[in-house]
Short mmCIF file of C-alpha atoms in Angstrom, two decimals:
data_model
loop_
_atom_site.label_atom_id
_atom_site.label_comp_id
_atom_site.label_asym_id
_atom_site.label_seq_id
_atom_site.Cartn_x
_atom_site.Cartn_y
_atom_site.Cartn_z
CA MET A 97 103.01 62.16 109.45
CA LEU A 98 99.88 62.22 107.17
CA MET A 99 98.21 64.58 109.73
CA LEU A 100 101.28 66.85 109.76
CA ASN A 101 101.25 67.04 105.97
CA SER A 102 97.58 67.86 105.97
CA LEU A 103 98.20 70.78 108.39
CA ILE A 104 101.00 72.11 106.18
CA MET A 105 98.80 71.98 103.07
CA GLN A 106 96.12 73.97 104.87
CA ASP A 107 98.58 76.79 105.63
CA ILE A 108 99.32 77.27 101.91
CA ARG A 109 97.65 80.49 100.86
CA ILE A 110 96.97 82.03 97.46
CA TYR A 111 96.44 85.80 97.30
CA ILE A 112 94.37 86.73 94.24
CA ALA A 113 95.11 90.06 92.66
CA GLU A 114 91.44 91.06 92.24
CA GLN A 115 91.00 90.63 96.02
CA ARG A 116 93.61 93.11 97.02
CA GLY A 117 92.64 96.13 99.06
CA GLU A 118 92.48 99.37 97.14
CA THR A 119 93.02 102.62 98.98
CA SER A 120 93.40 106.24 97.75
CA ILE A 121 96.02 108.25 99.64
CA GLY A 122 95.56 111.79 98.42
CA THR A 123 96.09 111.57 94.69
CA HIS A 124 97.97 108.28 94.91
CA LEU A 125 96.63 104.75 94.90
CA VAL A 126 97.79 101.63 96.71
CA ARG A 127 96.68 98.04 96.08
CA SER A 128 97.57 95.84 99.09
CA THR A 129 98.04 92.10 99.07
CA LEU A 130 98.38 92.07 102.91
CA ASN A 131 96.65 94.30 105.44
CA TYR A 132 97.89 97.92 105.08
CA GLY A 133 96.60 101.25 106.29
CA SER A 134 92.83 101.27 106.37
CA PHE A 135 92.61 97.90 104.53
CA ALA A 136 92.04 95.11 106.97
CA ALA A 137 90.59 91.70 105.99
CA PRO A 138 90.68 88.18 107.45
CA HIS A 139 93.63 85.97 106.42
CA ARG A 140 95.50 89.02 105.19
CA GLU A 141 97.83 89.41 108.17
CA ALA A 142 101.50 89.68 107.87
CA ILE A 143 103.29 86.48 107.02
CA GLY A 144 106.15 85.91 109.44
CA ARG A 145 108.80 88.49 108.47
CA LEU A 146 106.89 89.60 105.39
CA GLN A 147 104.86 92.70 106.50
CA GLN A 148 103.78 94.46 103.31
CA VAL A 149 103.21 93.66 99.64
CA ASN A 150 101.95 96.77 97.96
CA SER A 151 101.54 98.04 94.39
CA TRP A 152 101.68 101.85 94.37
CA GLN A 153 100.52 104.31 91.71
CA VAL A 154 102.17 107.81 92.10
CA ALA A 155 100.34 110.67 90.56
CA LEU A 156 102.23 112.95 88.13
CA GLN A 157 103.93 116.00 89.74
CA GLU A 158 102.92 114.83 93.14
CA THR A 159 104.95 113.48 96.02
CA LEU A 160 104.09 110.26 97.82
CA GLU A 161 105.18 110.30 101.47
CA LEU A 162 105.82 106.61 102.19
CA PRO A 163 106.16 105.76 105.92
CA THR A 164 108.63 103.14 107.07
CA ASN A 165 108.90 101.09 110.22
CA GLN A 166 111.87 100.57 112.48
CA ASP A 167 114.04 97.45 111.86
CA THR A 168 112.55 96.74 108.41
CA VAL A 169 114.05 96.20 104.95
CA SER A 170 112.21 97.68 101.93
CA PHE A 171 112.44 96.57 98.30
CA LEU A 172 111.05 99.03 95.72
CA ILE A 173 110.72 97.77 92.07
CA PRO A 174 109.68 100.46 89.46
CA LEU A 175 107.35 98.87 86.93
CA VAL A 176 106.18 101.94 84.94
CA GLY A 177 108.38 105.06 84.84
CA ASP A 178 111.55 105.88 86.79
CA LEU A 179 111.27 106.92 90.44
CA LEU A 180 112.85 109.89 92.26
CA VAL A 181 113.29 108.73 95.89
CA THR A 182 114.30 111.16 98.60
CA MET A 183 115.40 110.07 102.03
CA ASP A 184 117.59 111.76 104.60
CA GLY A 185 117.97 114.75 102.45
CA GLN A 186 119.32 112.87 99.41
CA THR A 187 117.53 112.16 96.14
CA TYR A 188 118.16 108.91 94.22
CA THR A 189 116.98 108.06 90.69
CA VAL A 190 115.60 104.51 90.54
CA PRO A 191 115.08 103.52 86.95
CA VAL A 192 112.93 100.77 85.53
CA GLY A 193 114.99 97.61 85.45
CA THR A 194 116.52 98.22 88.89
CA ILE A 195 115.50 97.64 92.51
CA LEU A 196 116.02 99.81 95.53
CA VAL A 197 116.97 98.02 98.69
CA HIS A 198 117.18 99.90 102.02
CA ASN A 199 116.91 98.96 105.69
CA PHE A 200 115.70 101.35 108.37
CA GLU A 201 116.74 101.48 112.08
CA ASN A 202 114.22 104.39 112.66
CA ASN A 203 110.76 105.32 111.49
CA THR A 204 111.89 107.42 108.57
CA ALA A 205 109.63 108.65 105.80
CA ILE A 206 110.54 108.22 102.06
CA HIS A 207 109.36 110.78 99.58
CA ILE A 208 108.72 109.42 96.03
CA LYS A 209 107.91 111.25 92.76
CA ALA A 210 107.46 110.00 89.27
CA SER A 211 110.16 111.08 86.87
CA SER A 212 108.96 114.12 84.84
CA GLU A 213 110.01 112.33 81.65
CA VAL A 214 107.38 109.61 82.06
CA GLY A 215 104.23 111.60 81.22
CA GLU A 216 102.03 109.18 83.15
CA PRO A 217 101.64 108.03 86.72
CA ALA A 218 104.52 105.86 87.95
CA ILE A 219 103.84 102.34 89.27
CA PHE A 220 106.13 100.52 91.63
CA GLN A 221 105.95 97.29 93.63
CA GLU A 222 106.89 97.34 97.36
CA PHE A 223 107.94 94.48 99.61
CA VAL A 224 108.63 95.10 103.35
CA LEU A 225 110.14 92.59 105.78
CA ASN A 226 111.12 92.67 109.38
CA SER A 227 114.83 92.08 109.77
CA ALA A 228 117.28 91.65 112.59
CA ILE A 229 119.76 93.93 110.86
CA ASN A 230 120.74 96.71 113.23
CA THR A 231 123.42 98.37 111.13
CA PRO A 232 121.93 100.89 108.69
CA THR A 233 123.15 100.74 105.11
CA LEU A 234 123.03 103.30 102.40
CA PRO A 235 120.29 102.65 99.83
CA HIS A 236 121.42 100.00 97.30
CA ILE A 237 120.17 100.40 93.74
CA VAL A 238 120.76 97.04 92.01
CA ASN A 239 120.29 96.14 88.39
CA LEU A 240 117.73 93.33 88.04
CA PRO A 241 118.80 90.34 85.96
CA LEU A 242 117.15 91.48 82.82
CA SER A 243 120.04 92.26 80.45
CA SER A 244 121.33 89.90 77.83
CA SER A 245 124.24 88.98 80.08
CA PHE A 246 121.82 87.09 82.36
CA GLU A 247 120.39 83.80 81.20
CA LYS A 248 116.61 83.76 81.11
CA ASN A 249 114.34 81.30 82.82
CA LYS A 250 116.30 81.28 86.03
CA MET A 251 115.81 82.80 89.57
CA TYR A 252 118.69 85.01 90.71
CA PRO A 253 119.39 86.22 94.26
CA VAL A 254 119.28 90.00 94.56
CA GLY A 255 121.05 92.09 97.24
CA THR A 256 123.20 89.27 98.46
CA ASP A 257 125.80 91.81 99.71
CA LEU A 258 123.45 92.77 102.46
CA ALA A 259 123.68 90.58 105.59
CA THR A 260 120.06 89.77 105.52
CA ASP A 261 118.16 86.98 107.39
CA PHE A 262 116.06 86.27 104.29
CA GLN A 263 116.67 85.94 100.52
CA PHE A 264 115.13 87.81 97.62
CA TYR A 265 114.97 86.14 94.19
CA PHE A 266 114.03 87.61 90.81
CA GLY A 267 113.54 85.76 87.57
CA ALA A 268 112.85 86.88 83.96
CA PHE A 269 111.35 84.16 81.80
CA ALA A 270 111.06 84.02 78.02
CA GLY A 271 108.82 81.30 76.68
CA LYS A 272 107.32 78.32 78.57
CA HIS A 273 110.15 77.06 80.69
CA ASP A 274 110.51 75.47 84.17
CA PHE A 275 112.99 75.97 86.92
CA GLU A 276 113.62 74.45 90.34
CA LEU A 277 114.59 76.95 93.04
CA GLN A 278 116.50 75.46 95.90
CA ILE A 279 115.71 77.15 99.22
CA GLY A 280 118.51 77.76 101.68
CA GLN A 281 118.66 75.85 104.93
CA ASP A 282 118.17 79.01 106.94
CA GLN A 283 114.84 79.73 105.30
CA LYS A 284 111.78 77.60 105.86
CA SER A 285 109.02 79.52 104.10
CA ALA A 286 108.49 81.12 100.62
CA PHE A 287 106.35 83.78 99.07
CA ALA A 288 106.02 83.89 95.27
CA PHE A 289 104.61 86.99 93.47
CA ALA A 290 103.98 87.24 89.76
CA LEU A 291 104.99 90.63 88.66
CA ASP A 292 104.09 89.97 85.01
CA GLY A 293 102.95 86.92 83.06
CA ASN A 294 101.45 83.63 84.29
CA PHE A 295 103.20 80.97 86.30
CA GLU A 296 102.69 77.64 87.81
CA VAL A 297 104.42 77.35 91.24
CA GLU A 298 104.18 74.06 93.05
CA GLU A 299 101.15 73.09 90.91
CA ARG A 300 99.31 76.33 91.67
CA ILE A 301 98.57 78.95 88.96
CA LEU A 302 99.52 82.52 89.43
CA TYR A 303 98.31 85.35 87.28
CA PRO A 304 99.86 88.92 87.31
CA SER A 305 99.94 90.32 90.80
CA ASP A 306 98.90 87.05 92.42
CA GLY A 307 100.87 85.86 95.52
CA LEU A 308 101.47 82.39 96.97
CA TYR A 309 102.64 81.52 100.45
CA LEU A 310 104.31 78.14 100.93
CA PRO A 311 105.39 77.16 104.48
CA ASP A 312 108.00 74.53 105.18
CA SER A 313 109.37 74.55 101.62
CA LYS A 314 112.68 73.07 100.59
CA ASN A 315 112.48 73.78 96.87
CA LEU A 316 109.97 75.32 94.47
CA ASP A 317 109.02 73.94 91.07
CA ILE A 318 108.42 77.02 88.81
CA GLU A 319 107.05 77.04 85.34
CA CYS A 320 106.34 80.09 83.15
CA LEU A 321 103.05 79.58 81.27
CA SER A 322 103.22 82.69 79.11
CA ALA A 323 105.46 84.11 76.39
CA THR A 324 107.22 86.25 78.97
CA GLY A 325 107.11 86.61 82.75
CA LEU A 326 108.62 88.21 85.78
CA LEU A 327 108.58 86.47 89.14
CA VAL A 328 109.72 87.41 92.64
CA VAL A 329 110.35 84.83 95.40
CA LEU A 330 111.01 85.80 98.99
CA CYS A 331 112.38 83.11 101.29
CA PHE A 332 112.41 83.58 105.07
#
């Protein structure tokens, strides 16, 4: 048993923000936590279902053509500026404070522009996972649990109306608080990502845009170490 625990500990990985790949795509910029495009590095391979973790900067008055892969689910979170997202001939406004969830049964490109009202490049966070979902759904634009109606310092499931084979959690923290996240029986691994603020997750410190992979997890001890913080946890 001691040997098994040691092997599990060795599989825990921290992804430091400063070590992300940085690639210019035309006038746009992408910072990749995992291997993406021309960025390829050891120990940056996809993590099970989790294929991509990217931070995108979209130039003003320019369109980013974002490729997608078949049988995947994408989560797009605007961080700076609203997004105009066009797919299948329809354009959707994705404001800051929401998340766009969409699954793809074909390799379909998404076209993304920064809202003209921003006046600066838009920044959004992207997570892409492989999924066994075969029935396509319309894009879901879901409000994140940021309003006063949601209690702070908790992790909330997002997009639970989709029949997904993983779970996406989002938490907004105010002040130095801790929270224990119970992971469902169908999920065995977790990936935590600090969108903003500093966190301690399972006794490991995460700064903004740091990621943490934890295999064989049953629950996560989470503590916000800064005045405010935003945390994403993917369980799969």
